[in-house]
Tab-separated table of C-alpha atoms in Angstrom:
chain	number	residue	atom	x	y	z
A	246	UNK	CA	62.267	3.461	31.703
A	247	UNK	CA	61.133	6.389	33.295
A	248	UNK	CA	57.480	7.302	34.337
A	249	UNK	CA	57.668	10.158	32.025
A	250	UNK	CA	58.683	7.837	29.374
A	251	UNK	CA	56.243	5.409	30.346
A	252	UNK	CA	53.223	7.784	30.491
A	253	UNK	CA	54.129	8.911	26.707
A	254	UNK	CA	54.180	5.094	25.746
A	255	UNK	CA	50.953	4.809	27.420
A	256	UNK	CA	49.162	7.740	25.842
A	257	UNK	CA	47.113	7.641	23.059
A	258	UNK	CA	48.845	10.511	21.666
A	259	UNK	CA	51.601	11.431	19.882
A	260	UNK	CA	52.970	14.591	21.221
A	261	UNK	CA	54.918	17.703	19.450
A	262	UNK	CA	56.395	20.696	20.136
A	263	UNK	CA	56.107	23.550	17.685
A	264	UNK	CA	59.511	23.244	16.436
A	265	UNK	CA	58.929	19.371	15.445
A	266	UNK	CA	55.312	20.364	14.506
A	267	UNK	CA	56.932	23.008	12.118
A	268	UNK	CA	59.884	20.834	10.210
A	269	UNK	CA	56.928	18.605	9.372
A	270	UNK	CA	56.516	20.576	6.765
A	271	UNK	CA	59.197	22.598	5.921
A	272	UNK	CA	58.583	23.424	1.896
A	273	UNK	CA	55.093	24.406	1.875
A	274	UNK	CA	54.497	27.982	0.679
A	275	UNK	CA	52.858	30.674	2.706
A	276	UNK	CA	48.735	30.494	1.183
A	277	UNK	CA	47.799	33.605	3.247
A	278	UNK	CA	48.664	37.349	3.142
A	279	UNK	CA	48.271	39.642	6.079
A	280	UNK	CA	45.265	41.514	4.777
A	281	UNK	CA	43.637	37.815	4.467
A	282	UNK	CA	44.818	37.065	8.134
A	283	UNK	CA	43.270	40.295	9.699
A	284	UNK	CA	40.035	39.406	8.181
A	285	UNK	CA	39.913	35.366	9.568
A	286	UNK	CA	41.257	36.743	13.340
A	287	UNK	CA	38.863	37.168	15.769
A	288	UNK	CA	38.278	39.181	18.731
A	289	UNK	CA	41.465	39.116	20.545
A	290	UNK	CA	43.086	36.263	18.808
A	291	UNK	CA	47.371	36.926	18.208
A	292	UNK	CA	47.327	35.258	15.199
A	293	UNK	CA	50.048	35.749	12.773
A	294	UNK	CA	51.472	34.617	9.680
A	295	UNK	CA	54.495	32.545	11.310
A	296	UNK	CA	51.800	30.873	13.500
A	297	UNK	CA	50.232	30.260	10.186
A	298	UNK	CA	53.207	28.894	8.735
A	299	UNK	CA	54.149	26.628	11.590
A	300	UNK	CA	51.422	25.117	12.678
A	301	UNK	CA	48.284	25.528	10.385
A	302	UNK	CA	49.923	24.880	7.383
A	303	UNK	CA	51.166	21.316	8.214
A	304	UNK	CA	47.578	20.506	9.622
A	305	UNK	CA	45.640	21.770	6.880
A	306	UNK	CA	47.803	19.287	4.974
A	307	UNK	CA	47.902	16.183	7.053
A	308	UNK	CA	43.921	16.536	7.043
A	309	UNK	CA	43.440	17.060	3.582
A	310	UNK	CA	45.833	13.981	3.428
A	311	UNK	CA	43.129	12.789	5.695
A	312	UNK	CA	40.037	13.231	3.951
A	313	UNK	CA	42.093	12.011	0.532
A	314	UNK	CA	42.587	8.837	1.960
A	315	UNK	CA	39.100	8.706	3.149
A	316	UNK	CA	37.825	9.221	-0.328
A	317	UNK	CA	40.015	6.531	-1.596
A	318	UNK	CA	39.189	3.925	0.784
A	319	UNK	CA	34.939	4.864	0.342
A	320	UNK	CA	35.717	4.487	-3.293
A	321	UNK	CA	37.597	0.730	-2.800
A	322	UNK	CA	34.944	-0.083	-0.845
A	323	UNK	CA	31.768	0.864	-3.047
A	324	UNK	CA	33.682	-0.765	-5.934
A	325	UNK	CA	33.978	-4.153	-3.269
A	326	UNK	CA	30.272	-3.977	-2.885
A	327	UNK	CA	29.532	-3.091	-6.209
A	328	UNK	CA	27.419	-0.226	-5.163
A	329	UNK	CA	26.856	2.667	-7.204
A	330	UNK	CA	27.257	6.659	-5.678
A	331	UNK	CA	29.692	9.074	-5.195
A	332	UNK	CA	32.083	10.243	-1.980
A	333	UNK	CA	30.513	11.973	0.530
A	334	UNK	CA	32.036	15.217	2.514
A	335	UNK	CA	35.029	14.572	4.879
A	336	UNK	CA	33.434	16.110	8.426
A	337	UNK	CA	35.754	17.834	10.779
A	338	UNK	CA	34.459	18.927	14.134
A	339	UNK	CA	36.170	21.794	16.083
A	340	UNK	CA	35.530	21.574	19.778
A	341	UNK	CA	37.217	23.977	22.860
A	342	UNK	CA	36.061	26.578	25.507
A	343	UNK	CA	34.345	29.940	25.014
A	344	UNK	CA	37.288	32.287	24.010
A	345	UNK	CA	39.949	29.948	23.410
A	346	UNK	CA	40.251	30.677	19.666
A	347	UNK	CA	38.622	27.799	17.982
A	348	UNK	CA	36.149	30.151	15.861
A	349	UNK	CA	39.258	31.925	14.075
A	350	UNK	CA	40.781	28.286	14.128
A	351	UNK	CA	38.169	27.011	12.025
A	352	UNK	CA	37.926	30.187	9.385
A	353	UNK	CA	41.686	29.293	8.810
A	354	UNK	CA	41.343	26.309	8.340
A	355	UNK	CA	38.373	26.357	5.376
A	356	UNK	CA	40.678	29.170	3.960
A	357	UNK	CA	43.627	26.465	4.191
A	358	UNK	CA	42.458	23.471	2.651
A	359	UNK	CA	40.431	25.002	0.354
A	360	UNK	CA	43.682	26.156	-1.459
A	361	UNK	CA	45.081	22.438	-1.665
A	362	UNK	CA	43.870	20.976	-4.991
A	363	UNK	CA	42.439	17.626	-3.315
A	364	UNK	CA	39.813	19.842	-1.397
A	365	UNK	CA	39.038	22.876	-3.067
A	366	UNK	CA	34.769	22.610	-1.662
A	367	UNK	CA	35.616	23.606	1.767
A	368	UNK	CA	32.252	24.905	4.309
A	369	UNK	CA	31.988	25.773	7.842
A	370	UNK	CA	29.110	25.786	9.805
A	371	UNK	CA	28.994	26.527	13.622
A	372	UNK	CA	26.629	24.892	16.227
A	373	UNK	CA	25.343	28.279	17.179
A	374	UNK	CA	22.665	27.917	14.805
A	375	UNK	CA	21.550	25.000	16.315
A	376	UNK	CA	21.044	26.803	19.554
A	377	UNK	CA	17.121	26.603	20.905
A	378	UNK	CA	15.598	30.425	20.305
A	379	UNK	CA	15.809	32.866	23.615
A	380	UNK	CA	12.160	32.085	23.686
A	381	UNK	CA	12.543	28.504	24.072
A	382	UNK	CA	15.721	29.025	26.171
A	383	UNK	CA	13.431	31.332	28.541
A	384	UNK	CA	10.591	28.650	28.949
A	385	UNK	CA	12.300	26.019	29.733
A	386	UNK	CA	14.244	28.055	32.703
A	387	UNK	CA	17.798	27.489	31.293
A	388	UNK	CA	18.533	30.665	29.705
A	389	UNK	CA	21.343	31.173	32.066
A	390	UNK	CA	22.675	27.516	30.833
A	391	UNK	CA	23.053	28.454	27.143
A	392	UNK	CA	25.974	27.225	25.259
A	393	UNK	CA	25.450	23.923	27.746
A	394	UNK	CA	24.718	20.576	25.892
A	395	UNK	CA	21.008	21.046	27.037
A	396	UNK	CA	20.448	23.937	25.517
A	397	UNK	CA	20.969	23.064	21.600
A	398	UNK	CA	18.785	21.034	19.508
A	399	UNK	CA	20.561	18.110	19.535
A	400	UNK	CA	18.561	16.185	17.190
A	401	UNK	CA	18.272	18.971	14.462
A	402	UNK	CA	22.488	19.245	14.560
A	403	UNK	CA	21.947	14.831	13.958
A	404	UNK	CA	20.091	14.930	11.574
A	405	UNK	CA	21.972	17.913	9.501
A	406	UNK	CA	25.483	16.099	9.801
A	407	UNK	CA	23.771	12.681	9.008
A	408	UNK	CA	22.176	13.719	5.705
A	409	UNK	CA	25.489	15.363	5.000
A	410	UNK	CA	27.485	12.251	5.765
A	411	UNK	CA	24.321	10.433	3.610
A	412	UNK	CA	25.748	12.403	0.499
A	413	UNK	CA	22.285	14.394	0.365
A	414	UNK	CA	23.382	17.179	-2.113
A	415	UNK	CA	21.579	19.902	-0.704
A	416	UNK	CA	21.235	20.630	3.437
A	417	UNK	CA	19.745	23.676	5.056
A	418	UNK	CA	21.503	24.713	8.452
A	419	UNK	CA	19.991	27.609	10.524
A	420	UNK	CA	21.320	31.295	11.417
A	421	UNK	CA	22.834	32.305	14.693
A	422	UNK	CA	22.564	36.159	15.467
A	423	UNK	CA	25.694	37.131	17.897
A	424	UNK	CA	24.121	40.776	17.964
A	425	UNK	CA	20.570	39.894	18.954
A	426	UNK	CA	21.994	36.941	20.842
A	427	UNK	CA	19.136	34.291	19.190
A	428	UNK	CA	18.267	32.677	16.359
A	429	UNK	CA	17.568	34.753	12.937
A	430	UNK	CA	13.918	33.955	11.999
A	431	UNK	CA	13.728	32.197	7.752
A	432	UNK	CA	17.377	32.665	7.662
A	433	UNK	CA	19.493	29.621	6.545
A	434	UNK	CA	23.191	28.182	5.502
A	435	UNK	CA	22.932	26.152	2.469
A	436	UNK	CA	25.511	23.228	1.937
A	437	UNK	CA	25.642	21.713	-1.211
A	438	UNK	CA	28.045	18.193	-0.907
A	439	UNK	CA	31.562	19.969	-0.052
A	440	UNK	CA	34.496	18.132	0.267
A	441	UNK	CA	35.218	19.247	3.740
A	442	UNK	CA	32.677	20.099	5.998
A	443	UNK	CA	34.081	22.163	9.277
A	444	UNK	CA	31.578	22.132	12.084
A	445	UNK	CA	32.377	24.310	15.138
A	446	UNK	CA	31.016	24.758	18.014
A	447	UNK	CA	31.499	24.039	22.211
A	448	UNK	CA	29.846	20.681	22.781
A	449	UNK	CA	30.910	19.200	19.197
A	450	UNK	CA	32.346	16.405	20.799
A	451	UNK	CA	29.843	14.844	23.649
A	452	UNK	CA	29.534	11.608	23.380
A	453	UNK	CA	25.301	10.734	22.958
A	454	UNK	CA	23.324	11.814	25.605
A	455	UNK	CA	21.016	9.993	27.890
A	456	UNK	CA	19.143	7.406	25.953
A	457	UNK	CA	20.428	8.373	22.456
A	458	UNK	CA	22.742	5.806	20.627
A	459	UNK	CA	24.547	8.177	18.816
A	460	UNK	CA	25.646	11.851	18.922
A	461	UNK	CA	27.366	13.886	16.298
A	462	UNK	CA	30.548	13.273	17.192
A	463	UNK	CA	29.805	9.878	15.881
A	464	UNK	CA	29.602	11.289	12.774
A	465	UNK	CA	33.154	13.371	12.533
A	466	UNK	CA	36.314	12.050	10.236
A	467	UNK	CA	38.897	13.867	12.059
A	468	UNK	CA	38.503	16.084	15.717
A	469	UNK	CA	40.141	19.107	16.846
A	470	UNK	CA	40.064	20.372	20.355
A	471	UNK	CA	41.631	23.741	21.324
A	472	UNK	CA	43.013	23.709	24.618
A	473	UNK	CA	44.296	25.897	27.003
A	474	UNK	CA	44.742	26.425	31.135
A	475	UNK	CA	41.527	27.202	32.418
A	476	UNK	CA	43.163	30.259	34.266
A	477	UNK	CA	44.506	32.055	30.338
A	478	UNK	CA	40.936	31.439	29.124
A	479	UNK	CA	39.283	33.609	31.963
A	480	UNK	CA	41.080	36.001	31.079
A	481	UNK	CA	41.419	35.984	27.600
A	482	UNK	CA	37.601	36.232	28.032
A	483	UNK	CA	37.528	39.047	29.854
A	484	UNK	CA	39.664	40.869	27.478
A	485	UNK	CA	37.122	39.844	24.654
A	486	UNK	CA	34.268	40.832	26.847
A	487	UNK	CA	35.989	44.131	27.775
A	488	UNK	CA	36.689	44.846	24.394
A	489	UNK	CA	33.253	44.053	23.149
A	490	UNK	CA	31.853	46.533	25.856
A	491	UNK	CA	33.527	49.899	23.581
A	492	UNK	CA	32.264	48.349	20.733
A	493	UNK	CA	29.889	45.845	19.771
A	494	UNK	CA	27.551	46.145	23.127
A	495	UNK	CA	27.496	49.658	21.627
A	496	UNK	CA	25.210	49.309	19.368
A	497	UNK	CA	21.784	49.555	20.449
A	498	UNK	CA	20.102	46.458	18.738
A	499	UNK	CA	22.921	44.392	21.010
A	500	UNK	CA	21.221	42.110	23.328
A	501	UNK	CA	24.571	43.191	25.708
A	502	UNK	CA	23.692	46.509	25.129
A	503	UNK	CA	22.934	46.959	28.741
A	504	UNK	CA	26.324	46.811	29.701
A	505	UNK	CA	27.562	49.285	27.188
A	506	UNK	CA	27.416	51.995	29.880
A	507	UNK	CA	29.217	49.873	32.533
A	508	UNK	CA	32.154	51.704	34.244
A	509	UNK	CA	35.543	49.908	33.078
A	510	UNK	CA	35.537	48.081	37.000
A	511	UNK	CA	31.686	47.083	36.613
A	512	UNK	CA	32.050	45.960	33.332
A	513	UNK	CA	35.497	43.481	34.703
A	514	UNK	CA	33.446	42.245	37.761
A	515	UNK	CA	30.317	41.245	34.790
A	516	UNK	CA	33.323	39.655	32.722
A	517	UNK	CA	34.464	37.503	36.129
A	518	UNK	CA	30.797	37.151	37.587
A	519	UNK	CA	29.885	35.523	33.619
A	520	UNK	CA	32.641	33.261	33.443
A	521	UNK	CA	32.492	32.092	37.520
A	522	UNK	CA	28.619	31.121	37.118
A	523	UNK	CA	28.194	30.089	33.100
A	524	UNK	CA	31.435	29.799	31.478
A	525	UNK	CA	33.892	27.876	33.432
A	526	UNK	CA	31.417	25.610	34.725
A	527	UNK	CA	30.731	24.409	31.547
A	528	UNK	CA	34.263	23.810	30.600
A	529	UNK	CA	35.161	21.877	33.539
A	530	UNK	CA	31.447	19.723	33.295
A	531	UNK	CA	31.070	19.062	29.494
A	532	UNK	CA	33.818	20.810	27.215
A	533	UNK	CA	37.269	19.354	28.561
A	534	UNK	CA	36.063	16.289	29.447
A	535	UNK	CA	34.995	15.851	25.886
A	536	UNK	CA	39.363	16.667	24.726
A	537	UNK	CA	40.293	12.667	24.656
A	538	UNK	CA	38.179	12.179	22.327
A	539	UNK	CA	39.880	14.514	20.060
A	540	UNK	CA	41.766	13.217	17.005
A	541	UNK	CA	44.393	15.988	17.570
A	542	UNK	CA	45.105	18.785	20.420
A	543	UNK	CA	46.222	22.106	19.676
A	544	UNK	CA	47.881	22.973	22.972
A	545	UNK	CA	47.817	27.071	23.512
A	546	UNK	CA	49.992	29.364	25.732
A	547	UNK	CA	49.191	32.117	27.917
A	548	UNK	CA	50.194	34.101	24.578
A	549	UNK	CA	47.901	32.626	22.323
A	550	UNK	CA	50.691	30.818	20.455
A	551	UNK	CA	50.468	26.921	20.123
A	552	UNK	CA	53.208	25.391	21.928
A	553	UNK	CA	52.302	21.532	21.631
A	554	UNK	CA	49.799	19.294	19.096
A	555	UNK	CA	49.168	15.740	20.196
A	556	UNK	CA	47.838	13.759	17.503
A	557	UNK	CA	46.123	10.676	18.472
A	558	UNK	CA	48.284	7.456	17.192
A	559	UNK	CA	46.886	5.723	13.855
């Protein structure tokens, strides 16, 4: 046997090219038009309907297969115990660096298996929300460390995926602000017992943090981490942050709005300086650390395209 052979017998995953990926399912009809596709893609993304077809269509399916199967076997088992009570939401949890795509991933996705009849209550809520406010950020000196684990509520994101695993039929989530960069005072997501629940979000998958028994991952049915090299993500963020600087940082309620005025070589060396000091550190620390834990690995090319999906063996 050869080590290459040996190290795929040893993994925990299965791997798969596209084209393998793709024959998985060969006869399932295109859900999406292009208008529909131009309004999930995100900043940058080079999504396109064959991507679609290749490899989002067979996973939306083998996860609502997922959370079907998940229903079934909550079902057997409350009829075992004799307890009374209904299924509660299948929770997904979308994990990966800043830029790498996971936001638009996750917007597919809820588009996706909402249109397969086993799932048709699909949400998505992102741990952006769950961010502390600027203020709270500011006083406790790690401003500069946002998007870190330290720097969400970590209990609040608990307890909202707990009472949604409970079967609670109403939970309140709160509002993240990408224009004012903070938390949007009274605002709130409302999620009323879906049948998939999609959170996203950079951290999703830490395991519990000093002294805490469990974390949120904990709480997930199926994981999905986003990967790519470390050196396509730097610059797929500078692209996005480039192309945020002629627009978005434009407007003058932006909290980037300083950097709207930035000459195009000032505004690349604030892209690089960013991602040097905040962004790749917290990749290499907390986010890719966190991608065995994944249930399934969406492996991305310097293109954007998804060349390879491990799925963790059953």
């Amino acid at each position: 046997m050869s080590e290459a052979s040996a190290a795929r017998d040893n993994s925990p995953f299965v791997e798969l090219d596209r084209r393998r990926w793709a024959a998985l399912a060969p006869a399932t009809p295109q859900p999406l038009s292009e208008t529909e596709l131009v309004q999930l893609r995100g900043l940058g993304d080079q999504l396109d309907l064959q991507e679609v077809a290749e490899v989002y269509v067979p996973l939306s399916r083998l996860i609502s297969l997922y959370a079907v199967g998940a229903r079934r076997l909550h079902d057997s088992t409350r009829e075992f115990l004799g307890a009374p009570g209904s299924s509660t939401p299948f929770v997904i949890g979308v994990a990966g660096s800043v830029a790498v795509g996971k936001s638009t991933i996750a917007r597919l996705l809820r588009e996706l298996l909402s249109r397969w009849p086993d799932t048709p209550r699909v949400e998505l809520v992102t741990t952006d929300g769950f961010l502390l406010p600027t203020a709270e950020l500011g006083r406790r000196g790690i401003l500069h460390r946002k998007g870190f684990p330290e720097s969400y509520d970590r209990r609040a994101l608990l307890r909202f995926v707990s009472r949604i695993k409970a079967g609670a039929d109403e939970v309140r989530a709160p509002v993240y602000s990408h224009l004012s960069y903070d938390i949007v005072p009274d605002a709130e997501i409302i999620v009323r017992r879906p049948d998939i629940l999609i959170v996203e979000g950079l951290n999703v998958l830490q395991p519990p943090g000093p002294g805490a028994a469990l974390a949120v991952s904990d709480l997930f049915d199926f994981t999905i981490y986003v990967d790519a090299r470390t050196s396509d993500i730097a610059q797929w963020y500078e692209d996005r942050f480039l192309a945020l600087q002629r627009g978005a940082f434009a407007d003058p309620r932006s909290y980037f709005h300083r950097y709207a005025a930035l000459s195009h070589e000032q505004a690349v060396a604030k892209a690089r300086e960013i991602w040097r000091e905040i962004n790749e550190p917290n990749l290499v620390t907390n986010i890719l650390p966190t991608r065995a834990r994944a249930s399934l690995v969406l492996r991305k090319e310097s293109d954007h395209a998804v060349s390879t999906v491990l799925l963790r063996k059953i």
